[in-house]
Coordinates of C-alpha atoms in Angstrom, one line a residue:
Chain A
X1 CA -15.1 32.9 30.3
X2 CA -11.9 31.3 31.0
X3 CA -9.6 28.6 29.4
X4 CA -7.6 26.0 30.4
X5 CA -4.5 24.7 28.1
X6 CA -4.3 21.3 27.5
X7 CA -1.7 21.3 25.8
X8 CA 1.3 23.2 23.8
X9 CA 3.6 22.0 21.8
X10 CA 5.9 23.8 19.3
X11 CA 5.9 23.3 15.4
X12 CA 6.9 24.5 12.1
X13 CA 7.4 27.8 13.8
X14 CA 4.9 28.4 15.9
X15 CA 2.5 27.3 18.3
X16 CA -0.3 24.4 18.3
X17 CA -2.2 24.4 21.6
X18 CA -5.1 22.2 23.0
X19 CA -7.5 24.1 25.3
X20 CA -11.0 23.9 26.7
X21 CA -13.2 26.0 28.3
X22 CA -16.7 25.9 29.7
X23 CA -19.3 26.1 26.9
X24 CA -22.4 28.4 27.9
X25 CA -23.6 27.2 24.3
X26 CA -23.5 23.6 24.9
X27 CA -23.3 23.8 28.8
X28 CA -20.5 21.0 28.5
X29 CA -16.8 21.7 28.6
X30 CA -15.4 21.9 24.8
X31 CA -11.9 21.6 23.7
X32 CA -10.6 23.2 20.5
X33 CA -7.5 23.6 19.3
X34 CA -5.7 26.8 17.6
X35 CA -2.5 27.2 15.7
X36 CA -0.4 30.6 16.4
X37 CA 2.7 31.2 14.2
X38 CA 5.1 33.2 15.7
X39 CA 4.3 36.6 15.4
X40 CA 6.0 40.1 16.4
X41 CA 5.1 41.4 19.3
X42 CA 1.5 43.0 18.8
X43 CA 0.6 42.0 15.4
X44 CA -2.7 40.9 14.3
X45 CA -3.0 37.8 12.3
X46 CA -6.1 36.5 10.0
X47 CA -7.6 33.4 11.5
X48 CA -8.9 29.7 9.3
X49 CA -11.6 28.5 10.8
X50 CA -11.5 24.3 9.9
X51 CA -14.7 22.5 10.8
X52 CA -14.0 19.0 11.5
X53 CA -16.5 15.8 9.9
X54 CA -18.6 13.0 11.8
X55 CA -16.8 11.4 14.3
X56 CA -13.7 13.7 14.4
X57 CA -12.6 16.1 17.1
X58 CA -10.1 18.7 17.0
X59 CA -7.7 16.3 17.4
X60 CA -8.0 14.6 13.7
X61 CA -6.9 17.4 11.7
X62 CA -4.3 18.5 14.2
X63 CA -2.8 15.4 14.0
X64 CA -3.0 14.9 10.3
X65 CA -4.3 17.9 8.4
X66 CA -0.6 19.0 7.5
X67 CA -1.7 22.9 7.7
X68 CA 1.0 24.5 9.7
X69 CA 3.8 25.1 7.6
X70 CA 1.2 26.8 5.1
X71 CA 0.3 28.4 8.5
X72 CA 3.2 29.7 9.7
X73 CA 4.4 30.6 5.7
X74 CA 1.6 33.2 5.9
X75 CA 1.1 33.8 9.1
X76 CA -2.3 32.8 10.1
X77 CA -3.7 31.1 12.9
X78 CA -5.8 28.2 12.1
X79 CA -8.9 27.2 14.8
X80 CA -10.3 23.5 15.0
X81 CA -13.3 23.0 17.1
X82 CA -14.8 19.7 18.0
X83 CA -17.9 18.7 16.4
X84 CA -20.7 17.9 18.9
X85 CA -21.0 18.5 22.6
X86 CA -19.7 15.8 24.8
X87 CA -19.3 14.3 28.0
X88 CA -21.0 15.0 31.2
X89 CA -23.0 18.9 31.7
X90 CA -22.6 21.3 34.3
X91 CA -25.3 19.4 35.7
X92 CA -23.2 16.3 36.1
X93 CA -25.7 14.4 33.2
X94 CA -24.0 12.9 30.0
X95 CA -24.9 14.5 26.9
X96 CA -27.7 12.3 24.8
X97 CA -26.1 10.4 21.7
X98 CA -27.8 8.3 19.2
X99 CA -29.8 5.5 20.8
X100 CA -28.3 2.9 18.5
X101 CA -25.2 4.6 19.3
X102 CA -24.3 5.2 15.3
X103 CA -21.5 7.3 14.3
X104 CA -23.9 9.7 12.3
X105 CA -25.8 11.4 14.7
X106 CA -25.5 12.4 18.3
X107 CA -21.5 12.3 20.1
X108 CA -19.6 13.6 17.1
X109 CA -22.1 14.5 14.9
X110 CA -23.7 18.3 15.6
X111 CA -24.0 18.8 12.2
X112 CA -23.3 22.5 13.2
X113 CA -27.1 23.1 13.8
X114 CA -28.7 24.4 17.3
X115 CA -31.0 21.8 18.2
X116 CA -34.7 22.2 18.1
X117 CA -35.8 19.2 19.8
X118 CA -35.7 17.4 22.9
X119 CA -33.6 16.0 24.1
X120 CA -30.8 17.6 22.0
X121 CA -32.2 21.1 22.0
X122 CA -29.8 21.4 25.6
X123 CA -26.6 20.7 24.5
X124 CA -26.1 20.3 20.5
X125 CA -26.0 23.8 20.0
X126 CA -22.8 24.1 17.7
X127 CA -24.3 26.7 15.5
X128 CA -24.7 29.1 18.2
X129 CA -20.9 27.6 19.6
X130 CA -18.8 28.4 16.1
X131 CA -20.8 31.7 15.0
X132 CA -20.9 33.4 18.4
X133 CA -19.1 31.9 21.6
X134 CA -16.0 30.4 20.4
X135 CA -15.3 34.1 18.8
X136 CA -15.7 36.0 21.7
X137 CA -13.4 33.4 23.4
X138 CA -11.0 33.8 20.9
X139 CA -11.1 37.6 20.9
X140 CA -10.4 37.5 24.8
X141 CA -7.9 35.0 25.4
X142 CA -5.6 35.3 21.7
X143 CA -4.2 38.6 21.9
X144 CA -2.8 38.0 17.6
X145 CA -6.1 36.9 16.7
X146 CA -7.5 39.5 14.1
X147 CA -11.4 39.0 13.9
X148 CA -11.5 41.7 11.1
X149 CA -10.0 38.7 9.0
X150 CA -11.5 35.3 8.7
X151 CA -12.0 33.2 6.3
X152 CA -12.9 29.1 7.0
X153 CA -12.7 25.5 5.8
X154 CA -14.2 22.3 6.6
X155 CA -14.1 18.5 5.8
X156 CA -17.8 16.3 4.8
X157 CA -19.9 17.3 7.4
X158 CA -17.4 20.5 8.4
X159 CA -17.5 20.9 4.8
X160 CA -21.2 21.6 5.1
X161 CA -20.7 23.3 7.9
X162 CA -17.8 25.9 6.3
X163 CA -20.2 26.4 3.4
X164 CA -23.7 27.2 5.4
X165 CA -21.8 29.2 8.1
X166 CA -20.3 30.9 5.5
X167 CA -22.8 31.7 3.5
X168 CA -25.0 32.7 6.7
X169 CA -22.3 34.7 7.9
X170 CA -22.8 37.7 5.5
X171 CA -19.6 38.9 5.2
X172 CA -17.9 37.7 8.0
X173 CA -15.9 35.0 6.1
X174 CA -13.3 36.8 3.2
X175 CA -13.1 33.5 1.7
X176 CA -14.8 29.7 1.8
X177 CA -13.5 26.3 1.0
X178 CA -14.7 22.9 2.1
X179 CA -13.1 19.2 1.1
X180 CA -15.5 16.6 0.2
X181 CA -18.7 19.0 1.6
X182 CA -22.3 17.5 2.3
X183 CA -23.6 20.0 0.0
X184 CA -27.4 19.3 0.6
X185 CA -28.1 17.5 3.4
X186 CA -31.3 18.0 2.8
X187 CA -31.0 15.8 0.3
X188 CA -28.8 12.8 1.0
X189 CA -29.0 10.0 4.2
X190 CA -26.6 11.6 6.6
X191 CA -28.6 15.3 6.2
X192 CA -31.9 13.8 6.9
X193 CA -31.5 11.5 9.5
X194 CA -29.3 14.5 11.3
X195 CA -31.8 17.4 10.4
X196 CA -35.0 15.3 11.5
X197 CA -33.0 14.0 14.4
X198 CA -32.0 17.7 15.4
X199 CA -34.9 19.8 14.1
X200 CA -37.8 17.7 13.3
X201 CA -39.7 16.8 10.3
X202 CA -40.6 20.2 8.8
X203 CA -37.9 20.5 5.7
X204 CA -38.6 24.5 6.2
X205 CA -36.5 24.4 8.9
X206 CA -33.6 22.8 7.5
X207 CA -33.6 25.3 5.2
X208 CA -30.7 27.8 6.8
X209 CA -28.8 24.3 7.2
X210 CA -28.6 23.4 3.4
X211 CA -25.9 25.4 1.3
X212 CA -27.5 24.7 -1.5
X213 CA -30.9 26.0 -0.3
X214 CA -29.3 29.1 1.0
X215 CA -27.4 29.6 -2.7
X216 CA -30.6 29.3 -4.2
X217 CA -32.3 32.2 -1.1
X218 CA -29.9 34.7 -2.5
X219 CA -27.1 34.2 0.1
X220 CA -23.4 34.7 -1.2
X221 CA -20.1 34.1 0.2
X222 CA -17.1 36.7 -1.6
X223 CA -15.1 33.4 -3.1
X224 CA -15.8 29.4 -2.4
X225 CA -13.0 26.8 -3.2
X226 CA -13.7 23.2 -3.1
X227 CA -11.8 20.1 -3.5
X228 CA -13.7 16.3 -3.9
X229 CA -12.1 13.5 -4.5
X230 CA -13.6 11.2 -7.0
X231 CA -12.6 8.2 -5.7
X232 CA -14.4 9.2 -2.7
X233 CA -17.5 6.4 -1.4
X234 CA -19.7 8.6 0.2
X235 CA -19.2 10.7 -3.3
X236 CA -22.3 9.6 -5.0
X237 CA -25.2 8.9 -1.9
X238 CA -23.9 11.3 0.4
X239 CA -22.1 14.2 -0.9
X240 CA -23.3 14.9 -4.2
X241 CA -20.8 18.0 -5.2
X242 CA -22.8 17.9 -8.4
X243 CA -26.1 19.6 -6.9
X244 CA -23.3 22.4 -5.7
X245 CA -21.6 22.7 -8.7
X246 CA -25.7 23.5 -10.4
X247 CA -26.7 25.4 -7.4
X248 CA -23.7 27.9 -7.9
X249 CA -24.7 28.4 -11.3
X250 CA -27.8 29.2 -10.7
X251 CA -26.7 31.5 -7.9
X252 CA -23.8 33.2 -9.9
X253 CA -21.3 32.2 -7.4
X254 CA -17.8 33.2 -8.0
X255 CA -17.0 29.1 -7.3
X256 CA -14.0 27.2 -7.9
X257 CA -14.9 23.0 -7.3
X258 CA -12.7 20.4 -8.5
X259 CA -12.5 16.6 -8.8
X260 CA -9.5 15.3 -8.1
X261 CA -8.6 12.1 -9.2
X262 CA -7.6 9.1 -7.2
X263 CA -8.2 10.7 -4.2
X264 CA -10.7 9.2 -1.2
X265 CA -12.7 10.8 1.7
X266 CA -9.5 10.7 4.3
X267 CA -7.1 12.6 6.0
X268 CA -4.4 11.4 3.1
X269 CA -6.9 13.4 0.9
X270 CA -7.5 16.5 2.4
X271 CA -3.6 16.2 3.8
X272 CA -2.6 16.9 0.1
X273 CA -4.5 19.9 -0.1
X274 CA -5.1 21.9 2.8
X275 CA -1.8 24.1 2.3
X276 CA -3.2 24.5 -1.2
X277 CA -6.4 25.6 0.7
X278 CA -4.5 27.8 3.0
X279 CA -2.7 30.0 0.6
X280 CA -5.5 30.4 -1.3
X281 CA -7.4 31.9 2.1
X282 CA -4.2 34.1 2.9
X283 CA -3.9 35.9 -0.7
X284 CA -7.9 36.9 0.1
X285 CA -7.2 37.7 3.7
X286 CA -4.3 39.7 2.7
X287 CA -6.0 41.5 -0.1
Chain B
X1 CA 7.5 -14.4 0.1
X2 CA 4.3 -13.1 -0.7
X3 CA 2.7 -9.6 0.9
X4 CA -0.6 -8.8 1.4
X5 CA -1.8 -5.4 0.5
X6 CA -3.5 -4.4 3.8
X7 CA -5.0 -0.6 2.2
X8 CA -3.5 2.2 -0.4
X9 CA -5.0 5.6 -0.2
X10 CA -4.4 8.3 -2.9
X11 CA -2.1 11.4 -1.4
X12 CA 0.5 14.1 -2.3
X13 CA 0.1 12.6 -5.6
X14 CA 1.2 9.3 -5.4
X15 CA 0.5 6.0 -3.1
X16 CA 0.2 5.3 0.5
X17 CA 0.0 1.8 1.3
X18 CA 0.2 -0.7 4.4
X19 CA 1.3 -4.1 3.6
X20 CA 1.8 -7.1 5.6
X21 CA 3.7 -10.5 5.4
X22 CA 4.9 -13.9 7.2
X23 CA 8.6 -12.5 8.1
X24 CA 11.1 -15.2 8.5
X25 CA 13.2 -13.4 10.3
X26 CA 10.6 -12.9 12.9
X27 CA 8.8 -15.7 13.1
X28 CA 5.5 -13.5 12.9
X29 CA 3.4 -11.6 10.7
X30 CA 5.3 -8.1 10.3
X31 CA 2.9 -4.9 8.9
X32 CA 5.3 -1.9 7.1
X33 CA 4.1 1.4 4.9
X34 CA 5.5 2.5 1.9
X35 CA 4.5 5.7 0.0
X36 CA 5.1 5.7 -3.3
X37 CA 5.3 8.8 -5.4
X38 CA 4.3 8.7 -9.1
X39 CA 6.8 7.9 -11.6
X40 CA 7.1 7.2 -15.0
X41 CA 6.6 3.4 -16.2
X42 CA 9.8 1.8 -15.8
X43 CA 11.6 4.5 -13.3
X44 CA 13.5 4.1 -10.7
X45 CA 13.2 5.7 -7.1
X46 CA 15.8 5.6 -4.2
X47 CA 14.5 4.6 -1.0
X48 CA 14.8 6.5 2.4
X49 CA 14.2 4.0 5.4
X50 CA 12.0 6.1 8.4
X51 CA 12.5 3.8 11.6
X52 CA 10.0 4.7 14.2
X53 CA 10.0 5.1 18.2
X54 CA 9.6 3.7 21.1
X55 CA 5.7 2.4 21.7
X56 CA 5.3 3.3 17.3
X57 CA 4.0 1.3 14.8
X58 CA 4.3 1.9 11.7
X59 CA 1.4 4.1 11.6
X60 CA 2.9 6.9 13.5
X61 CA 5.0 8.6 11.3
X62 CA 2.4 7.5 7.9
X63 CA -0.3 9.6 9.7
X64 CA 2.2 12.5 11.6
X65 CA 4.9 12.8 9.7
X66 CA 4.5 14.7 7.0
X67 CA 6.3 13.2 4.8
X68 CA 4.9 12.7 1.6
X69 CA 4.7 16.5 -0.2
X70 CA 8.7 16.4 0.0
X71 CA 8.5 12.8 -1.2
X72 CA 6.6 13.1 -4.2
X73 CA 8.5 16.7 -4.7
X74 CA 12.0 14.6 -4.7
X75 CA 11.0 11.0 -6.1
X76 CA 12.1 9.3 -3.6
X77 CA 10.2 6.2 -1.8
X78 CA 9.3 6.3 1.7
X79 CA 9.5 3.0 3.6
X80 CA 8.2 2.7 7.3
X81 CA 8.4 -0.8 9.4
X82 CA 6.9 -1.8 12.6
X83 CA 9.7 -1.8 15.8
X84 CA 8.7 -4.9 16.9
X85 CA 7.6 -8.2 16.3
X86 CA 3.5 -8.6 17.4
X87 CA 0.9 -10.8 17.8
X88 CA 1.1 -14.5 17.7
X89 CA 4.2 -16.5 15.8
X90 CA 3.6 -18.9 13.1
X91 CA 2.8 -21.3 15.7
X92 CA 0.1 -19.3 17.4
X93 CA 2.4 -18.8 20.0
X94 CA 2.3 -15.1 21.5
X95 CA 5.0 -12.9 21.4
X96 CA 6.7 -12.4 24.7
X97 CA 6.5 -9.2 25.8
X98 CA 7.9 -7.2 29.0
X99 CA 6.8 -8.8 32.2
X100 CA 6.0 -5.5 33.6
X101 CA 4.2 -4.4 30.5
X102 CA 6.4 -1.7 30.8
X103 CA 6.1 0.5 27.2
X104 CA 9.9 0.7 26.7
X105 CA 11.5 -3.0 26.3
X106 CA 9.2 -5.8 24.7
X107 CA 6.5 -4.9 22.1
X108 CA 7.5 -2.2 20.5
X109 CA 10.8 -1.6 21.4
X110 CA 12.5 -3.7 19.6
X111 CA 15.7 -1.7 19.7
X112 CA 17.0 -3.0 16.4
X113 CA 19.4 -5.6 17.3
X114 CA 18.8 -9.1 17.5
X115 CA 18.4 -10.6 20.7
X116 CA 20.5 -13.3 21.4
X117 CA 18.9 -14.3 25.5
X118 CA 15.5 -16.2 25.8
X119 CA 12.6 -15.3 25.4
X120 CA 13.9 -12.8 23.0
X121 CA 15.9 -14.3 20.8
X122 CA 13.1 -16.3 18.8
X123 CA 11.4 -13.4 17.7
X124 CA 13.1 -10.1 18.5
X125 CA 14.8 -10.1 15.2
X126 CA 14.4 -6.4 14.2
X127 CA 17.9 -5.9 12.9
X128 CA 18.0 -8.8 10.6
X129 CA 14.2 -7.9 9.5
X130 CA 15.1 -4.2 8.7
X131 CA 19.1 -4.9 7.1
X132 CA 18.0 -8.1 5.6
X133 CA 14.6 -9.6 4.9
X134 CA 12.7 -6.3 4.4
X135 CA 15.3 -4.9 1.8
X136 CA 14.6 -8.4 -0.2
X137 CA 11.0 -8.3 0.3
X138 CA 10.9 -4.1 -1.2
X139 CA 13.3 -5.4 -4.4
X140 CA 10.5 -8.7 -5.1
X141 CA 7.5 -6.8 -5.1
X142 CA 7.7 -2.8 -5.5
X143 CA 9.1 -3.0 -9.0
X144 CA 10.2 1.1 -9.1
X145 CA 12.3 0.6 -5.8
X146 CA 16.1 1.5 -6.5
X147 CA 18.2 -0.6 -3.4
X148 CA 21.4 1.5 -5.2
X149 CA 20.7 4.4 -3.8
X150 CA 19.5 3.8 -0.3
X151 CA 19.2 6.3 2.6
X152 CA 17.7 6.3 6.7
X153 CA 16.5 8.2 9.1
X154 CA 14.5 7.6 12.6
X155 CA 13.2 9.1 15.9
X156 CA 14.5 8.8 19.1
X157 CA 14.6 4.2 19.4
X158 CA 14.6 4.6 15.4
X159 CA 17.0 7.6 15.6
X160 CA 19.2 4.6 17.4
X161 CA 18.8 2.7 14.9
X162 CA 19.3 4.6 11.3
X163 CA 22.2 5.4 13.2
X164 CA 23.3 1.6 13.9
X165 CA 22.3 0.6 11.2
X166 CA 23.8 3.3 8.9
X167 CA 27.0 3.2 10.4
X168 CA 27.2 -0.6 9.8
X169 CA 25.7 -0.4 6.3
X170 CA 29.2 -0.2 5.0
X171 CA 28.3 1.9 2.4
X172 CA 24.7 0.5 1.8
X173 CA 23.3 4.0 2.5
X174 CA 24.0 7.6 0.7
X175 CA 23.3 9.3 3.8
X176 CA 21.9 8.9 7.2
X177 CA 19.8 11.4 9.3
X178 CA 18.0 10.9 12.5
X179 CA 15.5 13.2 15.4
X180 CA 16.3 13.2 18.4
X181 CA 18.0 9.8 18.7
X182 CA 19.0 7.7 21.5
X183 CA 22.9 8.3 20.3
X184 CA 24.6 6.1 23.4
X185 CA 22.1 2.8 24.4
X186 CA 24.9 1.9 26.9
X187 CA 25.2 4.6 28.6
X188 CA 21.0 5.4 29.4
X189 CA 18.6 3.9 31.0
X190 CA 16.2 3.0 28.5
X191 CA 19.2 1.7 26.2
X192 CA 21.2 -0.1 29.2
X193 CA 17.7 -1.8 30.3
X194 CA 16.9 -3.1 26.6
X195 CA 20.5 -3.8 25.4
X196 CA 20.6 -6.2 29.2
X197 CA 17.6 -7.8 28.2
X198 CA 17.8 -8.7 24.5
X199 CA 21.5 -9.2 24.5
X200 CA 22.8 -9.7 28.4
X201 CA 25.5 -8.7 30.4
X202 CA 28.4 -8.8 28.9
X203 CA 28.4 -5.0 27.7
X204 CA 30.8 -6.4 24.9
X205 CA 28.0 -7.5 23.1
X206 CA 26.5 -3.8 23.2
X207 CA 28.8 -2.2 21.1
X208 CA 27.3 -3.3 17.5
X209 CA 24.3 -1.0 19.1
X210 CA 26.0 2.1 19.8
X211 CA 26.3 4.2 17.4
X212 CA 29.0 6.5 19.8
X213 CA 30.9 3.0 20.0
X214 CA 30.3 2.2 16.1
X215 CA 32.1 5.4 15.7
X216 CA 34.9 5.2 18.0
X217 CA 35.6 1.7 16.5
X218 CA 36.2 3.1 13.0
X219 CA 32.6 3.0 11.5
X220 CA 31.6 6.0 9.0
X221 CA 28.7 6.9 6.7
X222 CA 29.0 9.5 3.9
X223 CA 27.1 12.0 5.7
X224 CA 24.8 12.5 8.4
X225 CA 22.1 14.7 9.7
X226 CA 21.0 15.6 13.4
X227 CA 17.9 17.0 14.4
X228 CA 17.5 17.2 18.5
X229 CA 15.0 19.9 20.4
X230 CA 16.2 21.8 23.0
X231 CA 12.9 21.5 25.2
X232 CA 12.9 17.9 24.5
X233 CA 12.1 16.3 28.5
X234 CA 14.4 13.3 27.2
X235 CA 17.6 14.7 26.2
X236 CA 19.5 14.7 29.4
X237 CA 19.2 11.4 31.0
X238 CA 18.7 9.4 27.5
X239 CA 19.4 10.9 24.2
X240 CA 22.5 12.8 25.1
X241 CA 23.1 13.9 22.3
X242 CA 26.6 15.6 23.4
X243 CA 28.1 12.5 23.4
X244 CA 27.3 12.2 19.4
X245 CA 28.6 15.5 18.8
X246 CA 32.3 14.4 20.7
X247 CA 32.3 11.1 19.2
X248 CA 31.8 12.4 15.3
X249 CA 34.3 15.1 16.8
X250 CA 36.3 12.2 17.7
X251 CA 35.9 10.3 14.5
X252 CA 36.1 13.0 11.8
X253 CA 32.9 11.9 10.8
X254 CA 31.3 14.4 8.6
X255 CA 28.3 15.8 10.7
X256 CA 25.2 18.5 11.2
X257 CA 23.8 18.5 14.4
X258 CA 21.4 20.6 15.1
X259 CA 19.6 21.5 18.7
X260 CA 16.2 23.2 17.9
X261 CA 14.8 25.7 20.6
X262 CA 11.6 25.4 22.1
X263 CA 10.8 21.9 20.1
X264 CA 9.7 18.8 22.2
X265 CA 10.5 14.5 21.4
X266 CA 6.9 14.7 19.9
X267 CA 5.7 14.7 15.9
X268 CA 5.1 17.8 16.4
X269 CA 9.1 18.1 16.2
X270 CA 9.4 15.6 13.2
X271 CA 6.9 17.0 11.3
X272 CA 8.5 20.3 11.1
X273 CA 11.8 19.0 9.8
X274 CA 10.8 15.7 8.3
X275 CA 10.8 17.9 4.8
X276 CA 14.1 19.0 5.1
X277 CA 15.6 15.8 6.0
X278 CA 13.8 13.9 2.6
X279 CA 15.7 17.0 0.9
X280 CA 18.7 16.8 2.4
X281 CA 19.0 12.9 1.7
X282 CA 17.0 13.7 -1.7
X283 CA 20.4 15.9 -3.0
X284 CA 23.0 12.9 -1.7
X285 CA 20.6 10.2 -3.5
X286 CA 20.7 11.9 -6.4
X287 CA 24.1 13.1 -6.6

C-alpha cells in the first residue's frame, strides 16, 4: 500500500498534492488528490470528502472548486477521488467503458456502486474504493488526517454519491452536502442506464444506491446541506431535488436544500458555494 | 463593432461571460471574459484588466483564478483578453505562428507590444488591441463599465504587460499590480527572444517594453503591487524580479513587492493572492 506523488504545489496556505497508488479495489492505478493546510506539528485535522460528477476526475474540482481558502481558514483537509477506474489493470487489459463510448456510463462514470456484472464487476468497484481503501490509505500515508472526523460533499453524480455513502455510512460522516445531487437514480435516465449497466435489472438491488430509497429504509445522516441551481438543465429529467426535498420529509431528516437562482450545473456554480459548504462542515466537525 | 456573446454562466453572484469579435487591430477574430458583478440599474463599476501568461487564453485565469468572490464583494469588473491573435485573419489567412512551434513566441505570446518585423507585424497587435480597441469595445457594449477608474494586473508575460502598459497609461489606471512578472524582457531569454522577433535588433526599440527601462526613463503609476514566489523555477533566469525592486528603488516609484515562500509560477500561486490584489486595487478605485 504505497503512493506515489504526482504532484505538489503550494496554495492559500497549505498543501494541494496529486498522488496515485495501486487500487486493490479496482485493480487499476487511481489518482486522487488531497488538500493539507498547514498544520502544527502533530495535529489532527477533520477531513471533506468531495465526490466528483460524470466525466470529472480529481482534477475538475481541484482546478476550479475554489475550496482551499475555506480549507485552510478552518483547517481541514479536503480529499477528491476520481470517479471510475481507468486505464490499463495489473493485468496489462484496459478497463471496459461504454460500447458507444457515451459520457454516462463506463470511463468516468462509477456511479460509486461495486459492480455486479460482467464485465464491470472487475474493476468498477468505487463503492468498495471511497468507503474502505482510499481510508486506510489515507490513514497510513497522511499523518494530520483525523478519521474520527469526516464529513463529505459531492457534485450530480458525486452528489449522489455524498448522499448514499453518507447515509450508508451510519455515523461515519458528521455532516452531508451535495451540489446539484442525482437524488434517485432510480428514477431518472442517468440512474437507470448506470444501475442496469452496473448491477442488472432487478430494481431491489439498486436499492442501497438510491438516497431516496435509503431515506425512506430508515437510514439517517446527523445534518444534509444542499445547493441546486435552478437554472440547472439536467434539473428537471435528471436530478429531480424535488423527490429529495419529499423523501426528507417523510424521513424527518434534519435537511437544509436550496434553489438558487440563476445558477447552472457547472463549476461557476458550485465555485460560488463550496466555501459556503465548507464552513458549514467545519462548525459540525468542530462541534 | 459588434460582439458575439459566446456563453454567460451564473457565479459569485453576478455574470461570467466569454465574448468574441472581428478586432481591427488584429486583423482576426479576438475571444475575451468579463465577469460582471451585480449592480444596481444604472451603476457604475471600475474595471481591473487581468492580462494572462505565456501559452493562456483567456480561459485560464476565468476557470483558476479565483477571482470573482472578491469581485462581486468590491464591485469592480473583471476583464480577461486572449495574448494573442489566433486562428485565421479576415482573409482566411492563418496566423503565423513560431516556426519551431515553440510555446513561448508566436501564438500565445504575444508579449503585448506591437510587432513592427514581418510576419508579425500584420497581426501581432496585442498592445494596440488591449490600450486601444478593447477599452472602446468594453465602453460600446457593457453599459455598467466605468473607463474613469481603471486598474491591471497580470501573470508572468501579462505581469510584463500590466506593468508596460501601466507605466505608459499616463495616468489611465488607479493602480497596477502584477504575479510574478517578466519585470526586464531585455535582459531574459524569453523576453530578448520575443522582443528580437516582433520588434528586431535594434534594442532601442525594446525600451517601450520594459517596464525596468519605462521606469528609469521617468514613467510612474500611482501605486503598484508585486506578488513573486520564492520557489517559483522561473525567477532567476527570467523574471528577476530584483531588478524591479532597484529600478522602483531607482525611480521613487511607490512600491510592495512581495516574495512568497514555498509558492510556484502556477495558479496555484495566483489564486491564493488574486483576492487580495482585487482589494488592494478595489480601495485605490474607490478612493
Amino acid at each position: 500500500m504505497t503512493i506515489e506523488t504526482l504532484s505538489t504545489n503550494r496554495s492559500h496556505g497549505g498543501t494541494q498534492g496529486v498522488y496515485k497508488h495501486a487500487s486493490a479495489a479496482t485493480g487499476t492505478d487511481m489518482s486522487f488528490a488531497v488538500f493539507v493546510p498547514d498544520h502544527a506539528p502533530g495535529a489532527k485535522l477533520p477531513i471533506l470528502w468531495y465526490l466528483s460528477g460524470l466525466t470529472c476526475t480529481h482534477a475538475n474540482v481541484m482546478e476550479k472548486g475554489e475550496y482551499r481558502a475555506a480549507c485552510a481558514e478552518h483547517g481541514i483537509i479536503f480529499v477528491a477521488p476520481d470517479t471510475s477506474p481507468r486505464g490499463p489493470d495489473s493485468n496489462g487489459d484496459e478497463v471496459p467503458d461504454d460500447p458507444d463510448g457515451a459520457w454516462d456510463f463506463g470511463l468516468g462514470a462509477g456511479f460509486y456502486v461495486d459492480a455486479t456484472t460482467q464485465p464491470w464487476a472487475k474493476h468498477y468497484r468505487m463503492r468498495s474504493y471511497i468507503e474502505d481503501e482510499l481510508p486506510s490509505l489515507l490513514l497510513r500515508h497522511f499523518a494530520s488526517a483525523d478519521l474520527t472526523r469526516q464529513a463529505i460533499t459531492g457534485h450530480s453524480m458525486g452528489g449522489h454519491g455524498a448522499l448514499t455513502i453518507g447515509l450508508r455510512g451510519l455515523g461515519r460522516f458528521r455532516s452531508v452536502s451535495a451540489f446539484s445531487p442525482i437524488v434517485a437514480p432510480s428514477r431518472c435516465p442517468w440512474g437507470e442506464k448506470a444501475l442496469t449497466g452496473y448491477l442488472g435489472d432487478d430494481r431491489e438491488d439498486w436499492q442501497a444506491y438510491d438516497a431516496c430509497a435509503l431515506l425512506d429504509q430508515g437510514l439517517r445522516v446527523p445534518d444534509l446541506l444542499v445547493d441546486q441551481g435552478e437554472a440547472d438543465a439536467f434539473l428537471a429529467e435528471q436530478l429531480k431535488t424535488e423527490l429529495l426535498v419529499e423523501a426528507c420529509e417523510r424521513a424527518g431528516q434534519k435537511a437544509e436544500i436550496r434553489l438558487q437562482p440563476g445558477y447552472d450545473h457547472s463549476y461557476y456554480f458550485i465555485s460560488t458555494f463550496l466555501a459556503e459548504h465548507v464552513a458549514w462542515h467545519a462548525e459540525r466537525l468542530k462541534a
